Amino acid sequence: MTRRRRRSVLILVCGAVLAAALGLVLTAMRDTIVFFRSPTEVAGQKVAPGTRFRLGGLVEAGSLKREADGKVAFAVTDTGSTVQVRYRGLLPDLFREGQGVVTEGVLEPDGIFRADTVLAKHDETYMPREVADALKAQGRWQEGAGKPGQDTSGKNSSAQGSAEPVSRTAVQ
């Protein structure tokens, strides 16, 4: 083989190896990527049942119902639309009606969001960046509601921006 042909073969082999590695990484990540959606986005878009995503908004006042077996039902709203949520387990201590919440789970065929993770905001001025960005996009953001993604000390409390997919293992 000539020097030029050897170099061309080496470049093709390296390109094939890189393409295979990229394919494996993307396949592995496909099951760990979770997108954030607001209740208005869930109501407006036809989200396929069984789709895993994060749902964020405010816990609607008067919607919290606790059952003896540990099941909890509540509604998440962004003042435009409301999604019913069912959760089984212990809720965070700061979870209450009228507070910001981010839940992770799947949308069932009956339109109820079955959450397996519930995250509550940690103080009065904190709002998850995803929730704040969704409210801004809908024109429902109130400027006095605090800085999105920051706690009262001004430190950044959010690991991701809202436009990017969120890994299940990234933010807890």
CSV table of C-alpha atoms in Angstrom, one decimal:
chain,number,residue,atom,x,y,z
A,1,MET,CA,0.0,0.0,0.0
A,2,THR,CA,1.1,3.5,-0.6
A,3,ARG,CA,1.5,6.0,2.1
A,4,ARG,CA,-1.5,8.0,1.0
A,5,ARG,CA,-3.8,4.9,0.8
A,6,ARG,CA,-2.6,3.8,4.3
A,7,ARG,CA,-3.5,7.2,5.7
A,8,SER,CA,-6.9,7.1,4.1
A,9,VAL,CA,-7.6,3.7,5.5
A,10,LEU,CA,-6.5,4.8,9.0
A,11,ILE,CA,-8.8,7.9,8.8
A,12,LEU,CA,-11.8,5.8,7.7
A,13,VAL,CA,-11.2,3.3,10.6
A,14,CYS,CA,-10.8,6.1,13.2
A,15,GLY,CA,-14.0,7.7,11.8
A,16,ALA,CA,-15.9,4.4,12.1
A,17,VAL,CA,-14.7,3.8,15.7
A,18,LEU,CA,-15.8,7.3,16.7
A,19,ALA,CA,-19.2,6.9,15.1
A,20,ALA,CA,-19.7,3.6,16.9
A,21,ALA,CA,-18.6,5.1,20.2
A,22,LEU,CA,-21.0,8.0,19.7
A,23,GLY,CA,-23.8,5.7,18.8
A,24,LEU,CA,-23.3,3.7,22.0
A,25,VAL,CA,-23.2,6.8,24.2
A,26,LEU,CA,-26.4,8.2,22.7
A,27,THR,CA,-28.1,4.8,23.1
A,28,ALA,CA,-27.1,4.6,26.7
A,29,MET,CA,-28.2,8.2,27.5
A,30,ARG,CA,-31.6,7.8,25.8
A,31,ASP,CA,-33.1,6.2,28.8
A,32,THR,CA,-31.7,8.7,31.3
A,33,ILE,CA,-32.8,12.0,29.6
A,34,VAL,CA,-35.9,13.5,31.2
A,35,PHE,CA,-37.4,16.7,29.8
A,36,PHE,CA,-39.2,19.4,31.9
A,37,ARG,CA,-42.8,20.4,31.0
A,38,SER,CA,-45.3,22.8,32.5
A,39,PRO,CA,-49.0,21.9,33.0
A,40,THR,CA,-49.8,24.2,30.0
A,41,GLU,CA,-47.4,22.3,27.8
A,42,VAL,CA,-48.8,19.0,28.9
A,43,ALA,CA,-52.4,20.2,28.2
A,44,GLY,CA,-51.5,21.8,24.9
A,45,GLN,CA,-49.2,19.1,23.4
A,46,LYS,CA,-50.3,15.6,23.0
A,47,VAL,CA,-47.8,13.9,25.3
A,48,ALA,CA,-47.8,10.2,24.7
A,49,PRO,CA,-48.9,8.0,27.7
A,50,GLY,CA,-45.9,6.4,29.3
A,51,THR,CA,-43.6,9.3,28.4
A,52,ARG,CA,-41.2,10.1,31.3
A,53,PHE,CA,-40.7,13.8,32.1
A,54,ARG,CA,-40.5,16.4,34.9
A,55,LEU,CA,-43.7,18.4,35.6
A,56,GLY,CA,-43.2,21.6,37.5
A,57,GLY,CA,-45.5,24.4,38.8
A,58,LEU,CA,-47.4,25.3,42.0
A,59,VAL,CA,-49.4,22.9,44.1
A,60,GLU,CA,-52.9,24.1,43.7
A,61,ALA,CA,-54.6,25.3,46.9
A,62,GLY,CA,-57.3,22.8,48.1
A,63,SER,CA,-56.1,19.9,45.9
A,64,LEU,CA,-53.9,18.0,48.4
A,65,LYS,CA,-55.5,14.7,49.5
A,66,ARG,CA,-53.7,12.1,51.7
A,67,GLU,CA,-54.8,8.5,52.0
A,68,ALA,CA,-54.1,6.1,54.9
A,69,ASP,CA,-51.9,3.8,52.7
A,70,GLY,CA,-49.4,6.6,52.0
A,71,LYS,CA,-50.8,7.6,48.6
A,72,VAL,CA,-51.1,11.3,47.9
A,73,ALA,CA,-53.1,13.1,45.3
A,74,PHE,CA,-52.6,16.8,44.4
A,75,ALA,CA,-52.8,19.1,41.4
A,76,VAL,CA,-49.9,21.0,39.8
A,77,THR,CA,-50.8,24.3,38.1
A,78,ASP,CA,-49.0,27.1,36.3
A,79,THR,CA,-52.2,29.3,36.5
A,80,GLY,CA,-52.9,28.4,32.9
A,81,SER,CA,-53.6,24.7,33.1
A,82,THR,CA,-53.7,22.0,35.8
A,83,VAL,CA,-52.5,18.4,35.9
A,84,GLN,CA,-53.6,15.9,38.5
A,85,VAL,CA,-50.7,14.1,40.2
A,86,ARG,CA,-50.6,10.8,42.1
A,87,TYR,CA,-47.7,9.9,44.3
A,88,ARG,CA,-46.9,7.1,46.8
A,89,GLY,CA,-44.3,7.8,49.5
A,90,LEU,CA,-43.2,10.5,51.9
A,91,LEU,CA,-43.4,14.0,50.7
A,92,PRO,CA,-40.6,16.5,51.4
A,93,ASP,CA,-41.1,18.5,54.6
A,94,LEU,CA,-41.5,21.8,52.7
A,95,PHE,CA,-44.2,20.4,50.4
A,96,ARG,CA,-47.5,22.3,50.8
A,97,GLU,CA,-50.3,23.9,48.8
A,98,GLY,CA,-49.3,27.1,47.0
A,99,GLN,CA,-45.6,26.2,46.9
A,100,GLY,CA,-43.4,25.4,43.9
A,101,VAL,CA,-42.9,21.7,43.1
A,102,VAL,CA,-41.1,19.6,40.5
A,103,THR,CA,-42.3,16.1,40.1
A,104,GLU,CA,-40.8,13.3,37.9
A,105,GLY,CA,-42.8,10.4,36.6
A,106,VAL,CA,-45.0,9.3,33.7
A,107,LEU,CA,-48.3,10.4,32.2
A,108,GLU,CA,-50.9,7.6,32.3
A,109,PRO,CA,-53.5,7.1,29.6
A,110,ASP,CA,-56.2,8.5,31.9
A,111,GLY,CA,-54.3,11.9,31.9
A,112,ILE,CA,-53.0,11.5,35.5
A,113,PHE,CA,-49.3,12.1,36.1
A,114,ARG,CA,-47.9,9.2,38.2
A,115,ALA,CA,-44.9,10.7,40.1
A,116,ASP,CA,-42.1,8.7,41.6
A,117,THR,CA,-40.1,11.7,42.7
A,118,VAL,CA,-41.4,14.9,44.3
A,119,LEU,CA,-39.1,17.9,44.9
A,120,ALA,CA,-40.3,20.9,46.9
A,121,LYS,CA,-38.8,24.4,46.8
A,122,HIS,CA,-36.6,25.1,49.8
A,123,ASP,CA,-37.5,28.7,50.8
A,124,GLU,CA,-39.9,31.4,50.1
A,125,THR,CA,-37.9,33.1,47.3
A,126,TYR,CA,-36.6,30.1,45.4
A,127,MET,CA,-38.2,29.0,42.2
A,128,PRO,CA,-36.8,26.2,40.1
A,129,ARG,CA,-35.2,27.7,36.9
A,130,GLU,CA,-37.4,25.4,34.8
A,131,VAL,CA,-40.6,26.6,36.4
A,132,ALA,CA,-39.6,30.3,36.2
A,133,ASP,CA,-38.6,30.0,32.5
A,134,ALA,CA,-41.9,28.2,31.7
A,135,LEU,CA,-43.9,31.0,33.5
A,136,LYS,CA,-41.9,33.7,31.6
A,137,ALA,CA,-42.5,32.0,28.3
A,138,GLN,CA,-46.3,32.0,29.0
A,139,GLY,CA,-46.2,35.7,30.2
A,140,ARG,CA,-47.2,34.7,33.7
A,141,TRP,CA,-43.9,35.6,35.5
A,142,GLN,CA,-44.2,38.1,38.4
A,143,GLU,CA,-41.0,40.1,38.7
A,144,GLY,CA,-41.3,40.2,42.5
A,145,ALA,CA,-41.2,36.4,42.8
A,146,GLY,CA,-37.5,36.2,43.3
A,147,LYS,CA,-34.7,35.3,40.9
A,148,PRO,CA,-35.1,32.1,39.1
A,149,GLY,CA,-32.7,29.4,40.2
A,150,GLN,CA,-31.3,31.4,43.1
A,151,ASP,CA,-31.9,31.1,46.8
A,152,THR,CA,-32.1,34.0,49.2
A,153,SER,CA,-28.3,34.2,49.5
A,154,GLY,CA,-28.0,34.9,45.7
A,155,LYS,CA,-26.2,31.6,45.1
A,156,ASN,CA,-27.1,29.6,42.1
A,157,SER,CA,-29.3,26.7,43.2
A,158,SER,CA,-30.1,25.1,39.8
A,159,ALA,CA,-27.7,22.7,38.1
A,160,GLN,CA,-29.3,23.1,34.6
A,161,GLY,CA,-31.0,25.6,32.4
A,162,SER,CA,-34.6,24.8,31.3
A,163,ALA,CA,-33.8,24.4,27.6
A,164,GLU,CA,-31.6,21.4,28.1
A,165,PRO,CA,-32.7,17.9,28.9
A,166,VAL,CA,-32.2,16.9,32.5
A,167,SER,CA,-30.5,13.7,33.5
A,168,ARG,CA,-32.2,11.7,36.2
A,169,THR,CA,-29.0,11.5,38.2
A,170,ALA,CA,-28.1,15.1,37.8
A,171,VAL,CA,-30.5,17.0,40.1
A,172,GLN,CA,-32.0,15.7,43.3
